[in-house]
CSV table of C-alpha atoms (C1' of nucleotides) in Angstrom, one decimal:
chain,number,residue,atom,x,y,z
A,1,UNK,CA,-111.5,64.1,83.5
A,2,UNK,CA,-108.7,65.4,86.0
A,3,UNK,CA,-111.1,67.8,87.8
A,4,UNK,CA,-114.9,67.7,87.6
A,5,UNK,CA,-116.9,70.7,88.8
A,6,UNK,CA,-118.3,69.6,91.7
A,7,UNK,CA,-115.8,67.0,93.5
A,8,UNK,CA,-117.5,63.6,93.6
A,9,UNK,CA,-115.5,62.4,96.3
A,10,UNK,CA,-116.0,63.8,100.1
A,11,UNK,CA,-114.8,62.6,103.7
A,12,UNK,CA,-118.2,61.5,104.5
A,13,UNK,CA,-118.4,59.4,101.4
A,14,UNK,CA,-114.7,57.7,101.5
A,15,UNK,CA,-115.8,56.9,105.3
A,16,UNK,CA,-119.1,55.6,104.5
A,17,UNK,CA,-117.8,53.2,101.6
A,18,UNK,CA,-114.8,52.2,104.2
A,19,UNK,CA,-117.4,50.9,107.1
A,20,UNK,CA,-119.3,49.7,104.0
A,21,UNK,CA,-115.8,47.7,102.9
A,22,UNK,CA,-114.9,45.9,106.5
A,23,UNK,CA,-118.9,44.6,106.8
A,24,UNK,CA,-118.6,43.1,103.9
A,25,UNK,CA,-115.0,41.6,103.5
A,26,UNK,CA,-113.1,42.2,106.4
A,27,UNK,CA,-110.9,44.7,108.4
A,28,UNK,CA,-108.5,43.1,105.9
A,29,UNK,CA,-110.1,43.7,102.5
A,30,UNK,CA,-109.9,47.7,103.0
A,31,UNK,CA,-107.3,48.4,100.7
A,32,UNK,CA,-107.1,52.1,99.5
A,33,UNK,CA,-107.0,50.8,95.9
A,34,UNK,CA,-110.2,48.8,96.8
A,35,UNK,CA,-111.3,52.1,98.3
A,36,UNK,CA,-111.0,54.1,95.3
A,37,UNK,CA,-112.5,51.9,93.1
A,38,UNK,CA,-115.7,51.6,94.9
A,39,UNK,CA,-115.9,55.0,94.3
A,40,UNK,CA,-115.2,54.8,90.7
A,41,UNK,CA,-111.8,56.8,91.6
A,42,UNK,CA,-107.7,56.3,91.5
A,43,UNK,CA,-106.5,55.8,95.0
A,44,UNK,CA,-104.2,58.7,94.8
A,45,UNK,CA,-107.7,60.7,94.6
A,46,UNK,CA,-108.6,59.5,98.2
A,47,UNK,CA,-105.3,61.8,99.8
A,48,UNK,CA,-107.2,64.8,98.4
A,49,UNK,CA,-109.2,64.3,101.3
A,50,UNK,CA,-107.4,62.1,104.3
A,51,UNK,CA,-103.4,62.5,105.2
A,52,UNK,CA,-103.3,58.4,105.1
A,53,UNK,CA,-105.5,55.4,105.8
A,54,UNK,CA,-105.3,55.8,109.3
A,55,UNK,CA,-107.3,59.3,108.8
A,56,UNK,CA,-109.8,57.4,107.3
A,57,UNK,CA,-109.9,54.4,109.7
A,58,UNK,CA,-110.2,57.5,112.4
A,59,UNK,CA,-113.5,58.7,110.6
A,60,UNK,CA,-114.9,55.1,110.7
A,61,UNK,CA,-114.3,54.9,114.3
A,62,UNK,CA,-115.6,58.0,115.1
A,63,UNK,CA,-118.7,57.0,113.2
A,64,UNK,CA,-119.4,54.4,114.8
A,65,UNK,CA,-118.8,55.9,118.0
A,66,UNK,CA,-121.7,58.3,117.3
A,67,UNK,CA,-124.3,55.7,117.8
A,68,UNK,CA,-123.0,55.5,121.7
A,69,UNK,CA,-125.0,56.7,124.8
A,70,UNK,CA,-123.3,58.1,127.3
A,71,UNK,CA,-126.2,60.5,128.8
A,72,UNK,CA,-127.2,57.6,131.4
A,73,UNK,CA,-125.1,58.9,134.0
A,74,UNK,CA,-127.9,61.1,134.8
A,75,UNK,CA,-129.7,58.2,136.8
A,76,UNK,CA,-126.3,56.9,138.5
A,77,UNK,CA,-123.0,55.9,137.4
A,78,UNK,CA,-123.7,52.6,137.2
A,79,UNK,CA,-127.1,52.8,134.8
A,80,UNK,CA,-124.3,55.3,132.8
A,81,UNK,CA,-121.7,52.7,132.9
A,82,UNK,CA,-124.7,49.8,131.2
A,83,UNK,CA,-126.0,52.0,128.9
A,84,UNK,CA,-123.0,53.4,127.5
A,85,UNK,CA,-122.0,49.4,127.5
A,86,UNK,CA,-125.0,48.3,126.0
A,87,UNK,CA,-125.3,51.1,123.5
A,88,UNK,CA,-121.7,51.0,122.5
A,89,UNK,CA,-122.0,47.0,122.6
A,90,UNK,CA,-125.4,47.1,119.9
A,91,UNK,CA,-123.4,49.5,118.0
A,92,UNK,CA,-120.8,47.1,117.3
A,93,UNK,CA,-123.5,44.1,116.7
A,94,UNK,CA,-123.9,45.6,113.7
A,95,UNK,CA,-120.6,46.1,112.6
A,96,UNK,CA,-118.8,43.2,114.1
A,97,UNK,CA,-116.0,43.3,111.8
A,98,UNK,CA,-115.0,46.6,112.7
A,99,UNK,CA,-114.5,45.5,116.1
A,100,UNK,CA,-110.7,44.8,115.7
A,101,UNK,CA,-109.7,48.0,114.4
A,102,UNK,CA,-111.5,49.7,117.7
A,103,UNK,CA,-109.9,47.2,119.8
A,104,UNK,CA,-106.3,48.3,118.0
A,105,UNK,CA,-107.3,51.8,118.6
A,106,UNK,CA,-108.7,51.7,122.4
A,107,UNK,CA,-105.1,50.5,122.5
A,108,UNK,CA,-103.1,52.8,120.3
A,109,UNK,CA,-104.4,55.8,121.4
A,110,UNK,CA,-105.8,54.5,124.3
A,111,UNK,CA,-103.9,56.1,127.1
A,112,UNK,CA,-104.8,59.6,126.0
A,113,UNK,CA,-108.7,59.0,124.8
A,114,UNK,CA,-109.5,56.9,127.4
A,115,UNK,CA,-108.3,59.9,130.4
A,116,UNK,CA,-110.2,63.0,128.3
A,117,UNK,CA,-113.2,60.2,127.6
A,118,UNK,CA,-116.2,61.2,128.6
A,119,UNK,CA,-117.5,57.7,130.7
A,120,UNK,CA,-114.3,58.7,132.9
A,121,UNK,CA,-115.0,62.1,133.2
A,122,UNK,CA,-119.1,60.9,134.1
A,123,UNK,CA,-117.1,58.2,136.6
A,124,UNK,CA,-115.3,60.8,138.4
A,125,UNK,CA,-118.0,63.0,138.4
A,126,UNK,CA,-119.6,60.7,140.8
A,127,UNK,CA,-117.3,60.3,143.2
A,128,UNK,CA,-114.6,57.9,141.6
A,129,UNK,CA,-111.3,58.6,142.2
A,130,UNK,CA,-109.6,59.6,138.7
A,131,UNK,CA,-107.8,56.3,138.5
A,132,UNK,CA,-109.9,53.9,139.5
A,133,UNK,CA,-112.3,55.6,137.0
A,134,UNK,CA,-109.8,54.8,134.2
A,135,UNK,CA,-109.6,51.4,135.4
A,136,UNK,CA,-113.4,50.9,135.7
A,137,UNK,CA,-113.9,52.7,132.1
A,138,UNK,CA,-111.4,50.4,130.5
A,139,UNK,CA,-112.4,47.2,132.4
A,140,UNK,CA,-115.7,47.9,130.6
A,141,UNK,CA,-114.7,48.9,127.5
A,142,UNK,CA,-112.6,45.8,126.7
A,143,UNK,CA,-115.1,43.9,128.1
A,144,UNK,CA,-117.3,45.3,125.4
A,145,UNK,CA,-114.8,45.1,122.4
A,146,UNK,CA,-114.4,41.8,123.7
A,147,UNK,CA,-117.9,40.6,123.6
A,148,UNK,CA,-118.2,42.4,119.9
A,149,UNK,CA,-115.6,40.4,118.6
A,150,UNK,CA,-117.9,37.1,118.9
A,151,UNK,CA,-115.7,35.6,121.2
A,152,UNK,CA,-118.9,35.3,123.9
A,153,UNK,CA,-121.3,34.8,121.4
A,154,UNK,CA,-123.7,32.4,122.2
A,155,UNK,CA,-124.0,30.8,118.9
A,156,UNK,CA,-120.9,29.5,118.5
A,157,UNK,CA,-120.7,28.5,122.1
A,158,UNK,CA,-123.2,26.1,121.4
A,159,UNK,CA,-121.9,24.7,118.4
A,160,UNK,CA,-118.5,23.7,120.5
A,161,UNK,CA,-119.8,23.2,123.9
A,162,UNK,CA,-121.3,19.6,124.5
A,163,UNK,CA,-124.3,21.3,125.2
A,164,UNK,CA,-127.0,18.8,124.7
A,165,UNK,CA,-125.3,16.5,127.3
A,166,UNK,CA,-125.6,18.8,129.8
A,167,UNK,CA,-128.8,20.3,129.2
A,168,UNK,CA,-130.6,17.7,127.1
A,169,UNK,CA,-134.1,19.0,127.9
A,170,UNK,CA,-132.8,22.7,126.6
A,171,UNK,CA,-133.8,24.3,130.2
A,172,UNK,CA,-131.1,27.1,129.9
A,173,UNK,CA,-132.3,28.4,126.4
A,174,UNK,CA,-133.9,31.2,128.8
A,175,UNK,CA,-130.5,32.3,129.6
A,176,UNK,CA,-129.5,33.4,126.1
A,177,UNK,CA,-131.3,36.6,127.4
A,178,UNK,CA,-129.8,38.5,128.1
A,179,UNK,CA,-126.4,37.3,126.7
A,180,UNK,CA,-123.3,36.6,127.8
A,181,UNK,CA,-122.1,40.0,127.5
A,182,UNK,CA,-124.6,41.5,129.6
A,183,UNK,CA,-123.6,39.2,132.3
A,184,UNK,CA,-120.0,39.2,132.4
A,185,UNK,CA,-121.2,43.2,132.5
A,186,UNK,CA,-123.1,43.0,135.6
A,187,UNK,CA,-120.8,40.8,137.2
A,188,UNK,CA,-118.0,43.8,136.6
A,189,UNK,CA,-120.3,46.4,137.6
A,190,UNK,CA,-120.9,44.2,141.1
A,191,UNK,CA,-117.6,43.9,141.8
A,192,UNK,CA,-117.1,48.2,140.8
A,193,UNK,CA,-119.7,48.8,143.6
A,194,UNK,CA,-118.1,46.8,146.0
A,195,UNK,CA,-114.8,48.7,144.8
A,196,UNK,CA,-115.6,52.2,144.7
A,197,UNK,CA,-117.1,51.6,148.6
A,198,UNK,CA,-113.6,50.2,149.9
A,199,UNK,CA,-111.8,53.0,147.7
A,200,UNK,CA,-114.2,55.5,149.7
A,201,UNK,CA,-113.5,54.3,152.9
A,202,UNK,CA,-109.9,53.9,152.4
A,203,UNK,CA,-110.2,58.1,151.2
A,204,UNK,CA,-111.6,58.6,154.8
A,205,UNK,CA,-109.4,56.7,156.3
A,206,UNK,CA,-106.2,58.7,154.8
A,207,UNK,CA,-107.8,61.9,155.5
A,208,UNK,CA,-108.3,61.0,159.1
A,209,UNK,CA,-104.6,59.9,159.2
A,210,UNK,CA,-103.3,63.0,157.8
A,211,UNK,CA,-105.6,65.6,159.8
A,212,UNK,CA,-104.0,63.5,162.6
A,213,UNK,CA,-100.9,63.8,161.6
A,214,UNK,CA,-101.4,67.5,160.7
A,215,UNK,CA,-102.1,67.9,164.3
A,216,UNK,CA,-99.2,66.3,165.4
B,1,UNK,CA,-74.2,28.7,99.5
B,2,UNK,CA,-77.4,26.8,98.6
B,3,UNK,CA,-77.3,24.2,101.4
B,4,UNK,CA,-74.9,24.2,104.1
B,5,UNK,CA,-74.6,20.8,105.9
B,6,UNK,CA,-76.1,21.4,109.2
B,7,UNK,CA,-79.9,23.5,108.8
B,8,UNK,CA,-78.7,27.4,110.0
B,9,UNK,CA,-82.5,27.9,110.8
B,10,UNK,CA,-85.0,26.5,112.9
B,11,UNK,CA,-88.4,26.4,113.8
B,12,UNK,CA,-87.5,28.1,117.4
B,13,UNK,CA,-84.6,30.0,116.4
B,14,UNK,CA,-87.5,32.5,113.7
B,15,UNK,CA,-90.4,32.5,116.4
B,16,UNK,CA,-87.7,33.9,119.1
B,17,UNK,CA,-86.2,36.2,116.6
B,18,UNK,CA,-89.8,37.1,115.7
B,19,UNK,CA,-90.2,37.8,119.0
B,20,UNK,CA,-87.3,39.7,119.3
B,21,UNK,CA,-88.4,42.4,116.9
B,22,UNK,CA,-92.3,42.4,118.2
B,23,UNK,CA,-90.6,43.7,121.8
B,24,UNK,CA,-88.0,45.5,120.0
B,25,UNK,CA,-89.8,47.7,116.9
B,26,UNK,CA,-93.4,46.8,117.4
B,27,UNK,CA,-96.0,44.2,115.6
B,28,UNK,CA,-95.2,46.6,112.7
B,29,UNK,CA,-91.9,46.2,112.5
B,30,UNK,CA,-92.2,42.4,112.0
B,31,UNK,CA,-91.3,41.3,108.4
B,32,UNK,CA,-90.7,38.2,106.8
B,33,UNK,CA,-87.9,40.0,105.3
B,34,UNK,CA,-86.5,41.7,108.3
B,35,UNK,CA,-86.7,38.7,109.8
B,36,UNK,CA,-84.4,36.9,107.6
B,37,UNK,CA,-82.2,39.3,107.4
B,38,UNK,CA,-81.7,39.2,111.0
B,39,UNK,CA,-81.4,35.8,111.0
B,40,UNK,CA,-78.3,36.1,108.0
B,41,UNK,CA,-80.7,34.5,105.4
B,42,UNK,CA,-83.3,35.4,102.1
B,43,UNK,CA,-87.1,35.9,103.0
B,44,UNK,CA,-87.9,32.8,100.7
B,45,UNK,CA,-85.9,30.6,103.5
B,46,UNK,CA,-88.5,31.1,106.2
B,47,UNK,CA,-91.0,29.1,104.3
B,48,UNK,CA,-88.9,26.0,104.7
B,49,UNK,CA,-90.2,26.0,108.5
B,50,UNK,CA,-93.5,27.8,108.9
B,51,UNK,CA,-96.3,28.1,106.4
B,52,UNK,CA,-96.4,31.3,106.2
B,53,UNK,CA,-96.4,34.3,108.5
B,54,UNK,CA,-99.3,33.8,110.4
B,55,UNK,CA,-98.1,30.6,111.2
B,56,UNK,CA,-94.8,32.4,112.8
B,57,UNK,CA,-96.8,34.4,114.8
B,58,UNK,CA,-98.9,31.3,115.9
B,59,UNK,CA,-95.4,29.6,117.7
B,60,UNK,CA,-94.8,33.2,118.6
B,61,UNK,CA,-98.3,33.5,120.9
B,62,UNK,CA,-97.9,29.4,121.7
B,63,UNK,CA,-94.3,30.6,123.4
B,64,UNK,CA,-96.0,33.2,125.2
B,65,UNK,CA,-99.0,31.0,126.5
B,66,UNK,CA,-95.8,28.3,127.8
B,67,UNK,CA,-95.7,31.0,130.7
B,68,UNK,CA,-99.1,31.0,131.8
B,69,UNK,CA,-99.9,28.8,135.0
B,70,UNK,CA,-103.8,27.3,134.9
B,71,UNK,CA,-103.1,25.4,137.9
B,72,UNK,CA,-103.7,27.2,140.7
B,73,UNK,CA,-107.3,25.6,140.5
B,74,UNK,CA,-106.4,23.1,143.0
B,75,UNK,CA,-107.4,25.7,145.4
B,76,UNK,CA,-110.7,26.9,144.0
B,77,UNK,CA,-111.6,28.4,140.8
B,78,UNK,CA,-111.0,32.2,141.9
B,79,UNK,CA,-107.9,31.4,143.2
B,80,UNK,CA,-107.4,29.8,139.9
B,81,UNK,CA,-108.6,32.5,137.7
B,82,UNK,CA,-106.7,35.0,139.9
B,83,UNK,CA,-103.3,32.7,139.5
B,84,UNK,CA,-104.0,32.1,135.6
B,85,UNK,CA,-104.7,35.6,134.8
B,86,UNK,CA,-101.9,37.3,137.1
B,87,UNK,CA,-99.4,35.1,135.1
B,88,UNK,CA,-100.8,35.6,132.1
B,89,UNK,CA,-100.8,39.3,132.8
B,90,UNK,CA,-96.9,39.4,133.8
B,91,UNK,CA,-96.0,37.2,130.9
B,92,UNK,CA,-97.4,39.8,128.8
B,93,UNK,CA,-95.7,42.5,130.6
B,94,UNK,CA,-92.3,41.7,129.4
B,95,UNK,CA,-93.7,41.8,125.8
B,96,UNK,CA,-96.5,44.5,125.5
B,97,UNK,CA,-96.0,44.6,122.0
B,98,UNK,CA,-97.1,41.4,121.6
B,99,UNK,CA,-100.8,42.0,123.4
B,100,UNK,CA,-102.1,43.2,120.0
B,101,UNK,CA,-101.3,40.1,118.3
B,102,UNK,CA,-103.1,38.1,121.3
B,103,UNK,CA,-105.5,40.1,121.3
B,104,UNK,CA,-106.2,39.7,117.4
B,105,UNK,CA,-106.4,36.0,117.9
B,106,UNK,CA,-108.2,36.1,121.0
B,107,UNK,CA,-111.1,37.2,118.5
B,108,UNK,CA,-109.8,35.6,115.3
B,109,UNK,CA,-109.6,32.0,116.5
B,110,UNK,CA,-111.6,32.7,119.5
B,111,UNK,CA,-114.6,30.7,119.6
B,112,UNK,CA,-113.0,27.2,119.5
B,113,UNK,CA,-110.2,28.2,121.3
B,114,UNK,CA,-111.7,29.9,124.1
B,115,UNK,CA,-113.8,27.0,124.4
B,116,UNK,CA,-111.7,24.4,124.6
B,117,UNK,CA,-109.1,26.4,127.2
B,118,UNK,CA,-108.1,24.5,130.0
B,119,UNK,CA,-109.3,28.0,132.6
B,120,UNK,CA,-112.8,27.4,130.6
B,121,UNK,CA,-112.4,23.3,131.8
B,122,UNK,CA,-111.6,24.4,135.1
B,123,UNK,CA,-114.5,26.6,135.8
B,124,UNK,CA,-117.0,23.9,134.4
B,125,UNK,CA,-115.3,21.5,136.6
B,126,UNK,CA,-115.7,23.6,139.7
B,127,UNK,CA,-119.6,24.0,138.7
B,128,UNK,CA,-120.0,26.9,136.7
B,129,UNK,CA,-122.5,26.0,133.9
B,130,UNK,CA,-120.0,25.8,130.4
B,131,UNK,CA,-122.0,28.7,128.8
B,132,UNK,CA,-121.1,31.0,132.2
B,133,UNK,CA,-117.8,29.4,132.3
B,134,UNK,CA,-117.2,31.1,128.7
B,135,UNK,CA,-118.6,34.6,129.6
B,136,UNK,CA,-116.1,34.1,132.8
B,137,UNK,CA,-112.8,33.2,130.7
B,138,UNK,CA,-113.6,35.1,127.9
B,139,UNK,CA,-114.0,38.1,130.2
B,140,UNK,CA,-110.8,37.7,132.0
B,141,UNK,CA,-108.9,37.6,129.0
B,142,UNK,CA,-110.2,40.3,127.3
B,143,UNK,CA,-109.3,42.2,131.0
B,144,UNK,CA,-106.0,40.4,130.8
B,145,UNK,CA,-104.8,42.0,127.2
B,146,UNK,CA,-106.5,44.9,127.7
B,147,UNK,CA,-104.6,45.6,130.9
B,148,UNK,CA,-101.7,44.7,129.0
B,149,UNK,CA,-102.0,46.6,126.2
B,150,UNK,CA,-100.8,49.6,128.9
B,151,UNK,CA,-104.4,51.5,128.4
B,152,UNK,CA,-104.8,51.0,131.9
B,153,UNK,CA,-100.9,51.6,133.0
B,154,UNK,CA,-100.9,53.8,136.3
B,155,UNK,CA,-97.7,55.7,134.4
B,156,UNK,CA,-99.4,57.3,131.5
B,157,UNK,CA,-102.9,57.6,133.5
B,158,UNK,CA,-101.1,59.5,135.7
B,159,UNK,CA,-99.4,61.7,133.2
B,160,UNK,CA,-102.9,62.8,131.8
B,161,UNK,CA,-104.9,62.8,135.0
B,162,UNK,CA,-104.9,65.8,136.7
B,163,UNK,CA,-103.8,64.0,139.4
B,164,UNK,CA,-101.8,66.5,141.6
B,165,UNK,CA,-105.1,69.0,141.8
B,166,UNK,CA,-107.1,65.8,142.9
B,167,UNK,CA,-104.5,64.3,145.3
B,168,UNK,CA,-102.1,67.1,146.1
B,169,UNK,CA,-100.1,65.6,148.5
B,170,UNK,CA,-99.8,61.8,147.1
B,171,UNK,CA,-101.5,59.8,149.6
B,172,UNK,CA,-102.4,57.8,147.2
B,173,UNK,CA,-99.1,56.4,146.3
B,174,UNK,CA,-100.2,53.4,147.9
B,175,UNK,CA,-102.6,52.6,145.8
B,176,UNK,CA,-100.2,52.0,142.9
B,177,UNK,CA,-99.8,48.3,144.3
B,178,UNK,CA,-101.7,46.7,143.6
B,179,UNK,CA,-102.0,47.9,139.9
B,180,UNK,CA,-105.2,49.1,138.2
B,181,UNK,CA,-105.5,45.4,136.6
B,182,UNK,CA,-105.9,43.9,139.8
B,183,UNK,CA,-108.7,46.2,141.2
B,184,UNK,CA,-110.1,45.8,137.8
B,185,UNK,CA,-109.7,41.5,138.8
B,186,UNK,CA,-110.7,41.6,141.8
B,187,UNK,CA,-114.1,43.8,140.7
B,188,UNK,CA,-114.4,40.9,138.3
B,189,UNK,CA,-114.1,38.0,140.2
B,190,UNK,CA,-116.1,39.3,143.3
B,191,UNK,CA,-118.9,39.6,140.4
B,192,UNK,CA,-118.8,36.0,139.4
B,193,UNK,CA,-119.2,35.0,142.7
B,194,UNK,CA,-122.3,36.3,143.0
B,195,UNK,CA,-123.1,35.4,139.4
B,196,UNK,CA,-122.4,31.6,140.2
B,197,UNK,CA,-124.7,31.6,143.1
B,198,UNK,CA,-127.6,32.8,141.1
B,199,UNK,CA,-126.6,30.5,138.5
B,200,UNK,CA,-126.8,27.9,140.7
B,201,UNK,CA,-130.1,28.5,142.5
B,202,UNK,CA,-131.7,29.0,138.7
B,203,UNK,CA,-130.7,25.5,138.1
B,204,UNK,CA,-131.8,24.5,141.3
B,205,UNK,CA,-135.2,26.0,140.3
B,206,UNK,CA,-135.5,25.1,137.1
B,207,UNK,CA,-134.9,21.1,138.1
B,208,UNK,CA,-137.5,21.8,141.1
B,209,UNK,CA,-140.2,23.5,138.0
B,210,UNK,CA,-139.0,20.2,135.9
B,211,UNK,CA,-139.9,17.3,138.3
B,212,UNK,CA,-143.5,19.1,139.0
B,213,UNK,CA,-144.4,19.0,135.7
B,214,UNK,CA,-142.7,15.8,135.4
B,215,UNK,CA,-145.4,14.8,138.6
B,216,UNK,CA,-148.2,16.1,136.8
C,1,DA,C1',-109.1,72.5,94.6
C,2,DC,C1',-109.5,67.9,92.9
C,3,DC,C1',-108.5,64.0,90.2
C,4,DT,C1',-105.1,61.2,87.1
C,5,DG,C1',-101.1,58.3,85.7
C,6,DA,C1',-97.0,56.8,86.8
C,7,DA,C1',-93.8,55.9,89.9
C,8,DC,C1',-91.3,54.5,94.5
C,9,DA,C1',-90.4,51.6,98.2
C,10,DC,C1',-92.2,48.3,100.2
C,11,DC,C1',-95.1,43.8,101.3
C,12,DG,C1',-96.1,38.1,101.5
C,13,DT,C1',-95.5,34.3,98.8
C,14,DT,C1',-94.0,31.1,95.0
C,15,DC,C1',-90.8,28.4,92.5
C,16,DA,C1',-87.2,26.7,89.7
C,17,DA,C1',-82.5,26.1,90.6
C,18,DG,C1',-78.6,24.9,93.1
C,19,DT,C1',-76.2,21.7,96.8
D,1,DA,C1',-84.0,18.8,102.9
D,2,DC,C1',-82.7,23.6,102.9
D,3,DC,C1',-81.4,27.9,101.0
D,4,DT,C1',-81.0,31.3,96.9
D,5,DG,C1',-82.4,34.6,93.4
D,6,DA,C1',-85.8,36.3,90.8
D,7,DA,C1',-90.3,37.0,90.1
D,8,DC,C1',-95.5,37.9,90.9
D,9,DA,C1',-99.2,40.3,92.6
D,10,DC,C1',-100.0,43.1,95.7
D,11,DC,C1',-99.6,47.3,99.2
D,12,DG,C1',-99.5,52.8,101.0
D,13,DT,C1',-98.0,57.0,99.5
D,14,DT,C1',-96.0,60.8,96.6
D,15,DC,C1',-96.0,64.0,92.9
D,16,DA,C1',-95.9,66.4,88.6
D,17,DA,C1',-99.4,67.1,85.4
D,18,DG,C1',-103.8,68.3,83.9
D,19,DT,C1',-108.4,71.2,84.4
DNA sequence: ACCTGAACACCGTTCAAGT
DNA sequence: ACCTGAACACCGTTCAAGT
């Protein structure tokens, strides 16, 4: 064969086969060998279109980072900061086992991505100071890489918590809605509002000390 | 050599070598060869004291945990989950490399061990319903290793935040200390204390609504 | 420009063999 | 019981060669 007319192989494609790899079997089964021969192809074929696996673990992420909502800050910061959380959070309901390779990433690159992201830009944009709107982006972010990896889910809380003994009449099954991720998220946004007040007042209170100062 | 008389490897001495390399060269750079051959010995060696590597890097995160102090819940639960988390954060930060491996575990053998932590115990035995209790611990440690994975690290934020056009004349030094991670606890915490009294008053209601129709 | 086949330098792990 | 040497079945990646 060596070249066909039209390529059969394409970014979009490799990408699409990747996400299609970790749902099935794993973060671990996505081998570029695997890869290739999904796509009826030699692994060597697969550099014709990404510098390294990493490229094409980049494209995955960035995929599913489509499906995220961050236009909510229009109605406040804090309906921003729970729909980008619970878009971001369905996202990865769908794709728990890529939740790993996001969480490796959010650390990797973290430090740069999550200054330029756009939550932290939305954040300071109304009225958080630049670092504690890294820290409330982040907070919020693991929280929701957290929650993805099934580490909250209620499922398997129940099969390991003696559940029955403390609830024997099932009272609490209302309180699998919303689930534990959404509260652990309004607790954190709570606590932000409290935050962002005291890191208001102690702005004021440093420009009063300086203009004092200044006038000294 | 074959045998020598007295055993020239251990059980400790490979996790603290394994370690060693983790802070040194990254969760990358740790091989079962490289390993050995620090340690003055073949690859095939190692499997005369752990199973296999994931078992090395199991003592590895069991060494790390030895640092972490659950009991400050003698003095109430946040004061607890403050002590347990701020140790567990400062253990870490000596080994930053090492979050990623945490972290992959946090979510690998998550459910049951999340479950059965001791800081999961603790909340439950100072009243928090065990499903809350989980969203609670779960939350902090996801907080925990993603603080410690440096994404929130005032250093690099401050590198990429235009921070001198925001705060040109540094008054907010002080706000360095306490570190983003503690804002981000403290936002937390302040949450779950609201979330535990609304817990509580829904169980309160729900055993009022269960002896009425108990009555009728 | 795109795919192949073969190779390179690695992995984790196994196992008979030595002492 | 503990370590060796060699092997097995994998990796990611490179590269000349084909069309």
């Amino acid at each position: 064969m060596a070249r066909p007319k039209e390529a059969i192989l394409s970014q979009s494609l490799i990408r699409d086969q990747a996400l299609a790899i970790i749902d099935e079997d794993g973060l671990g089964a996505l081998t570029m060998r695997r890869l290739a021969s999904r796509l009826g192809v030699q692994a060597a074929s697969l550099y014709s279109h990404f510098a390294n696996k990493d490229a094409v673990l980049d494209a995955v992420a960035e995929r599913l980072a489509k499906r995220i909502d961050p236009a909510g800050f229009d109605a406040g910061w804090q309906h921003g900061l729970r729909t980008w959380a619970n878009s971001y959070y369905s996202a990865l309901h769908w794709h728990p086992n890529a939740a790993p390779m996001l969480l490796a990433r959010a650390q990797a690159s973290g430090g740069a991505e999550a200054v330029t992201d756009r939550v932290h830009q939305s954040l300071v944009e109304h009225g958080w100071p630049p670092r504690q709107a890294v820290m409330a982006a982040t907070a919020v972010r693991f929280l929701v890489l957290g929650a993805a990896t099934d580490a909250m889910d209620a499922r398997r809380i129940d099969e390991v918590t003696d559940f029955a003994a403390a609830d024997p009449l099932g009272e609490q099954l209302d309180t699998i809605e919303p689930p534990s991720f959404t509260m652990a998220l309004d607790c954190l946004i709570r606590g932000l509002e409290a935050e962002l007040g005291e890191a208001k007042s102690r702005g004021a209170q440093t420009r009063r000390r300086r203009s004092r100062s200044a006038a000294a």
